[in-house]
């Protein structure tokens, strides 16, 4: 049985889809949830699903090996960033080479980097007048949104699209593809 740790800062809809995907699976399970926002919806999901959840201490996260040790003690095989809004520090990236993945709500390398998260991404895509957007699932390295691409999927943008309607199109792609990619990486 492989162990998945999910890092999230928000509502956790992607985390829920991954939890649902592996429910009853003999391949893997979500063994740990980690967040940096006490008020995040991800904690309600963890409580409902009876999955251990940890609120990050910022000082320890960016200095020291507290969270490397936490993941190792939980025998984590894959770290999944699902709307996690802090940069994962180098020591954690180096402790889990090619075993940390992230989902970005745009077609990298466009619209990535510091400040590009959530609605800011969709606003930038629409402001640029692009005909399509989509998702990028990629390996995580020391920089934001710079690791090797695992999958990209696209959606069309129509003239009446708003950041909210585009977000819904992108979220549908996330919910369809992220669990499948996690399964593929653990198989
Ligand atoms: N080492 C890495 N860490 C993280 C990556 C990564 O690729 N490498 N991806 C991000 C997720 N992400 C885009 O997919 C992303 C998230 C957040 C930001 C950002 O600008 N954050 C703000 C802080 C926001 C807050 O505290 O509410 C900032 O750094 O100033 C950019 C991209 C997850 N980690
Ligand atoms: N750049 C990082 C970023 O913007 N990540 C985005 O945060 C959302 C989390 O939603 P969720 O909490 O409902 O899963 C997702 O849309 C994900 O692509």
Short mmCIF file of C-alpha atoms and ligand atoms in Angstrom, two decimals:
data_model
loop_
_atom_site.label_atom_id
_atom_site.label_comp_id
_atom_site.label_asym_id
_atom_site.label_seq_id
_atom_site.Cartn_x
_atom_site.Cartn_y
_atom_site.Cartn_z
CA UNK A 1 0.00 0.00 0.00
CA UNK A 2 1.52 3.33 -1.08
CA UNK A 3 1.09 6.41 1.12
CA UNK A 4 0.07 9.82 -0.26
CA UNK A 5 0.48 13.12 1.59
CA UNK A 6 -1.60 16.03 0.31
CA UNK A 7 -0.53 19.62 0.95
CA UNK A 8 -3.33 22.19 0.50
CA UNK A 9 -4.16 25.75 1.56
CA UNK A 10 -7.75 26.08 0.42
CA UNK A 11 -11.11 24.36 -0.03
CA UNK A 12 -9.52 21.02 -0.88
CA UNK A 13 -11.78 19.91 -3.74
CA UNK A 14 -8.82 18.30 -5.51
CA UNK A 15 -7.83 16.56 -2.29
CA UNK A 16 -11.38 15.21 -1.96
CA UNK A 17 -11.31 13.84 -5.51
CA UNK A 18 -8.02 12.06 -4.80
CA UNK A 19 -9.33 10.67 -1.51
CA UNK A 20 -12.47 9.43 -3.31
CA UNK A 21 -10.41 7.91 -6.13
CA UNK A 22 -8.40 5.72 -3.77
CA UNK A 23 -11.25 4.78 -1.44
CA UNK A 24 -11.07 0.97 -1.05
CA UNK A 25 -7.94 0.80 -3.22
CA UNK A 26 -5.20 -1.76 -2.51
CA UNK A 27 -2.68 0.45 -4.38
CA UNK A 28 -2.61 3.61 -2.27
CA UNK A 29 -4.31 5.79 0.29
CA UNK A 30 -4.14 9.39 1.46
CA UNK A 31 -2.35 8.95 4.78
CA UNK A 32 -1.63 12.56 5.73
CA UNK A 33 -2.97 16.03 5.04
CA UNK A 34 -0.79 19.10 5.61
CA UNK A 35 -1.87 22.74 5.46
CA UNK A 36 -0.58 26.20 6.29
CA UNK A 37 -4.04 27.76 6.83
CA UNK A 38 -5.94 26.84 10.00
CA UNK A 39 -9.21 28.02 8.43
CA UNK A 40 -8.80 26.02 5.24
CA UNK A 41 -11.61 23.71 4.20
CA UNK A 42 -9.08 20.90 3.83
CA UNK A 43 -9.21 20.41 7.62
CA UNK A 44 -12.95 19.68 7.47
CA UNK A 45 -12.26 17.09 4.79
CA UNK A 46 -9.51 15.52 6.92
CA UNK A 47 -11.84 15.32 9.93
CA UNK A 48 -14.70 13.79 7.90
CA UNK A 49 -12.36 11.30 6.25
CA UNK A 50 -10.52 10.53 9.52
CA UNK A 51 -7.16 11.37 7.90
CA UNK A 52 -4.43 12.80 10.19
CA UNK A 53 -3.97 16.51 9.47
CA UNK A 54 -1.11 18.82 10.42
CA UNK A 55 -1.05 22.62 10.57
CA UNK A 56 2.39 23.81 9.47
CA UNK A 57 4.56 25.90 11.77
CA UNK A 58 6.01 28.48 9.35
CA UNK A 59 9.37 28.84 11.13
CA UNK A 60 9.94 25.07 11.23
CA UNK A 61 8.74 24.63 7.64
CA UNK A 62 11.30 27.01 6.21
CA UNK A 63 14.08 26.15 8.67
CA UNK A 64 14.96 22.62 9.73
CA UNK A 65 13.82 19.12 8.81
CA UNK A 66 10.66 18.84 10.90
CA UNK A 67 8.43 18.18 7.89
CA UNK A 68 10.94 15.98 6.07
CA UNK A 69 10.97 13.80 9.18
CA UNK A 70 7.16 13.90 9.43
CA UNK A 71 6.79 12.60 5.86
CA UNK A 72 9.49 9.96 6.35
CA UNK A 73 7.97 8.77 9.65
CA UNK A 74 4.65 8.38 7.81
CA UNK A 75 6.34 6.39 5.02
CA UNK A 76 5.05 8.86 2.43
CA UNK A 77 5.69 7.72 -1.15
CA UNK A 78 4.22 10.70 -3.00
CA UNK A 79 3.63 14.30 -1.93
CA UNK A 80 0.73 15.96 -3.80
CA UNK A 81 0.45 19.76 -3.78
CA UNK A 82 -3.21 20.59 -4.36
CA UNK A 83 -3.57 24.32 -4.03
CA UNK A 84 -0.68 24.72 -1.58
CA UNK A 85 0.37 28.37 -1.57
CA UNK A 86 3.85 28.32 -0.05
CA UNK A 87 7.08 27.47 -1.82
CA UNK A 88 8.28 24.01 -0.77
CA UNK A 89 11.81 24.50 0.60
CA UNK A 90 14.86 22.91 -0.96
CA UNK A 91 15.47 20.41 1.84
CA UNK A 92 12.02 18.90 1.33
CA UNK A 93 12.36 18.88 -2.48
CA UNK A 94 15.75 17.17 -2.17
CA UNK A 95 14.45 14.59 0.33
CA UNK A 96 11.71 13.53 -2.12
CA UNK A 97 13.28 13.75 -5.61
CA UNK A 98 10.66 13.32 -8.37
CA UNK A 99 8.15 12.42 -5.61
CA UNK A 100 6.48 15.77 -5.17
CA UNK A 101 3.91 16.86 -7.78
CA UNK A 102 1.82 19.98 -8.21
CA UNK A 103 -1.22 21.01 -10.21
CA UNK A 104 -1.27 24.45 -11.79
CA UNK A 105 -4.46 25.96 -13.26
CA UNK A 106 -2.87 27.11 -16.52
CA UNK A 107 -0.69 25.92 -19.40
CA UNK A 108 2.85 26.42 -18.06
CA UNK A 109 5.31 27.96 -18.70
CA UNK A 110 2.80 30.76 -19.26
CA UNK A 111 1.11 32.25 -16.20
CA UNK A 112 3.36 30.66 -13.59
CA UNK A 113 5.65 31.85 -10.83
CA UNK A 114 5.28 34.00 -7.75
CA UNK A 115 1.84 35.58 -7.44
CA UNK A 116 0.28 33.23 -9.99
CA UNK A 117 -2.28 31.22 -8.07
CA UNK A 118 -6.04 30.82 -7.97
CA UNK A 119 -8.06 33.60 -9.58
CA UNK A 120 -4.94 35.63 -10.38
CA UNK A 121 -4.09 33.01 -12.99
CA UNK A 122 -7.49 33.05 -14.71
CA UNK A 123 -7.56 36.86 -14.69
CA UNK A 124 -4.15 36.96 -16.41
CA UNK A 125 -5.18 34.40 -19.05
CA UNK A 126 -8.35 36.33 -19.90
CA UNK A 127 -6.50 39.68 -19.92
CA UNK A 128 -4.04 38.22 -22.43
CA UNK A 129 -6.91 37.26 -24.75
CA UNK A 130 -5.84 33.62 -25.06
CA UNK A 131 -8.13 31.23 -26.95
CA UNK A 132 -7.50 28.37 -24.53
CA UNK A 133 -6.38 27.59 -21.02
CA UNK A 134 -6.00 24.35 -19.11
CA UNK A 135 -4.00 22.54 -16.44
CA UNK A 136 -0.41 21.51 -15.92
CA UNK A 137 0.58 18.68 -13.59
CA UNK A 138 4.32 18.74 -12.99
CA UNK A 139 7.12 17.56 -10.75
CA UNK A 140 8.16 20.07 -8.12
CA UNK A 141 11.68 21.49 -7.94
CA UNK A 142 13.14 24.37 -5.92
CA UNK A 143 11.50 27.03 -8.11
CA UNK A 144 7.81 27.82 -8.55
CA UNK A 145 6.19 25.98 -11.51
CA UNK A 146 9.52 24.97 -13.09
CA UNK A 147 9.64 21.17 -12.73
CA UNK A 148 9.20 18.56 -15.47
CA UNK A 149 5.72 18.51 -17.00
CA UNK A 150 3.77 15.29 -16.49
CA UNK A 151 0.48 16.24 -18.17
CA UNK A 152 -1.24 19.19 -19.78
CA UNK A 153 -4.91 19.26 -20.73
CA UNK A 154 -6.71 22.13 -22.47
CA UNK A 155 -10.07 23.88 -22.47
CA UNK A 156 -11.39 26.53 -24.84
CA UNK A 157 -12.05 30.10 -23.78
CA UNK A 158 -15.20 31.79 -25.12
CA UNK A 159 -15.81 35.55 -25.35
CA UNK A 160 -18.32 35.44 -22.49
CA UNK A 161 -15.92 33.70 -20.11
CA UNK A 162 -15.18 35.36 -16.78
CA UNK A 163 -12.49 34.36 -14.25
CA UNK A 164 -15.23 32.41 -12.46
CA UNK A 165 -16.49 30.52 -15.51
CA UNK A 166 -12.95 29.78 -16.65
CA UNK A 167 -12.08 28.54 -13.16
CA UNK A 168 -14.96 26.06 -13.40
CA UNK A 169 -13.75 24.76 -16.78
CA UNK A 170 -10.22 24.36 -15.40
CA UNK A 171 -11.46 22.75 -12.17
CA UNK A 172 -13.34 20.12 -14.20
CA UNK A 173 -10.03 19.17 -15.88
CA UNK A 174 -8.25 19.07 -12.51
CA UNK A 175 -10.83 16.81 -10.94
CA UNK A 176 -10.78 14.44 -13.93
CA UNK A 177 -7.01 14.16 -14.42
CA UNK A 178 -5.21 14.70 -11.09
CA UNK A 179 -6.38 11.42 -9.46
CA UNK A 180 -5.48 9.46 -12.62
CA UNK A 181 -1.98 10.92 -12.74
CA UNK A 182 -1.44 10.14 -9.03
CA UNK A 183 -2.52 6.54 -9.71
CA UNK A 184 -0.24 6.30 -12.76
CA UNK A 185 2.78 7.55 -10.78
CA UNK A 186 2.17 5.04 -7.97
CA UNK A 187 1.55 2.03 -10.23
N1 LIG B 1 9.25 24.50 -4.58
C1 LIG B 1 8.02 24.64 -5.08
N2 LIG B 1 6.99 24.92 -4.25
C2 LIG B 1 5.71 25.06 -4.75
C3 LIG B 1 5.47 24.94 -6.13
C4 LIG B 1 6.58 24.65 -6.99
O1 LIG B 1 6.43 24.50 -8.23
N3 LIG B 1 7.82 24.50 -6.43
N4 LIG B 1 4.18 25.15 -6.64
C5 LIG B 1 3.29 25.90 -5.76
C6 LIG B 1 1.89 26.02 -6.28
N5 LIG B 1 1.81 27.24 -7.10
C7 LIG B 1 1.53 27.12 -8.44
O2 LIG B 1 1.21 26.02 -8.95
C8 LIG B 1 2.01 28.52 -6.50
C9 LIG B 1 1.45 28.76 -5.25
C10 LIG B 1 1.65 30.00 -4.63
C11 LIG B 1 2.38 30.99 -5.26
C12 LIG B 1 2.61 32.30 -4.57
O3 LIG B 1 2.94 33.29 -5.19
N6 LIG B 1 2.43 32.31 -3.23
C13 LIG B 1 2.59 33.55 -2.45
C14 LIG B 1 2.06 33.37 -1.02
C15 LIG B 1 0.54 33.24 -1.03
C16 LIG B 1 -0.02 33.07 0.38
O4 LIG B 1 0.77 32.91 1.35
O5 LIG B 1 -1.27 33.12 0.52
C17 LIG B 1 4.07 33.93 -2.37
O6 LIG B 1 4.95 33.05 -2.47
O7 LIG B 1 4.31 35.13 -2.13
C18 LIG B 1 2.92 30.76 -6.52
C19 LIG B 1 2.72 29.52 -7.15
C20 LIG B 1 3.31 25.33 -4.37
N7 LIG B 1 4.68 25.30 -3.89
N1 LIG B 2 -0.57 27.95 -8.49
C1 LIG B 2 -1.21 27.07 -7.56
C2 LIG B 2 -2.71 27.12 -7.76
O1 LIG B 2 -3.26 28.13 -8.16
N2 LIG B 2 -3.36 25.99 -7.47
C3 LIG B 2 -4.78 25.89 -7.65
O2 LIG B 2 -5.44 26.01 -6.40
C4 LIG B 2 -6.73 25.40 -6.56
C5 LIG B 2 -7.01 24.57 -5.34
O3 LIG B 2 -8.36 24.22 -5.37
P1 LIG B 2 -8.92 23.16 -4.27
O4 LIG B 2 -8.47 23.66 -2.91
O5 LIG B 2 -10.41 23.22 -4.46
O6 LIG B 2 -8.33 21.81 -4.61
C6 LIG B 2 -6.67 24.55 -7.85
O7 LIG B 2 -7.39 25.20 -8.89
C7 LIG B 2 -5.20 24.53 -8.18
O8 LIG B 2 -4.92 24.43 -9.58
#
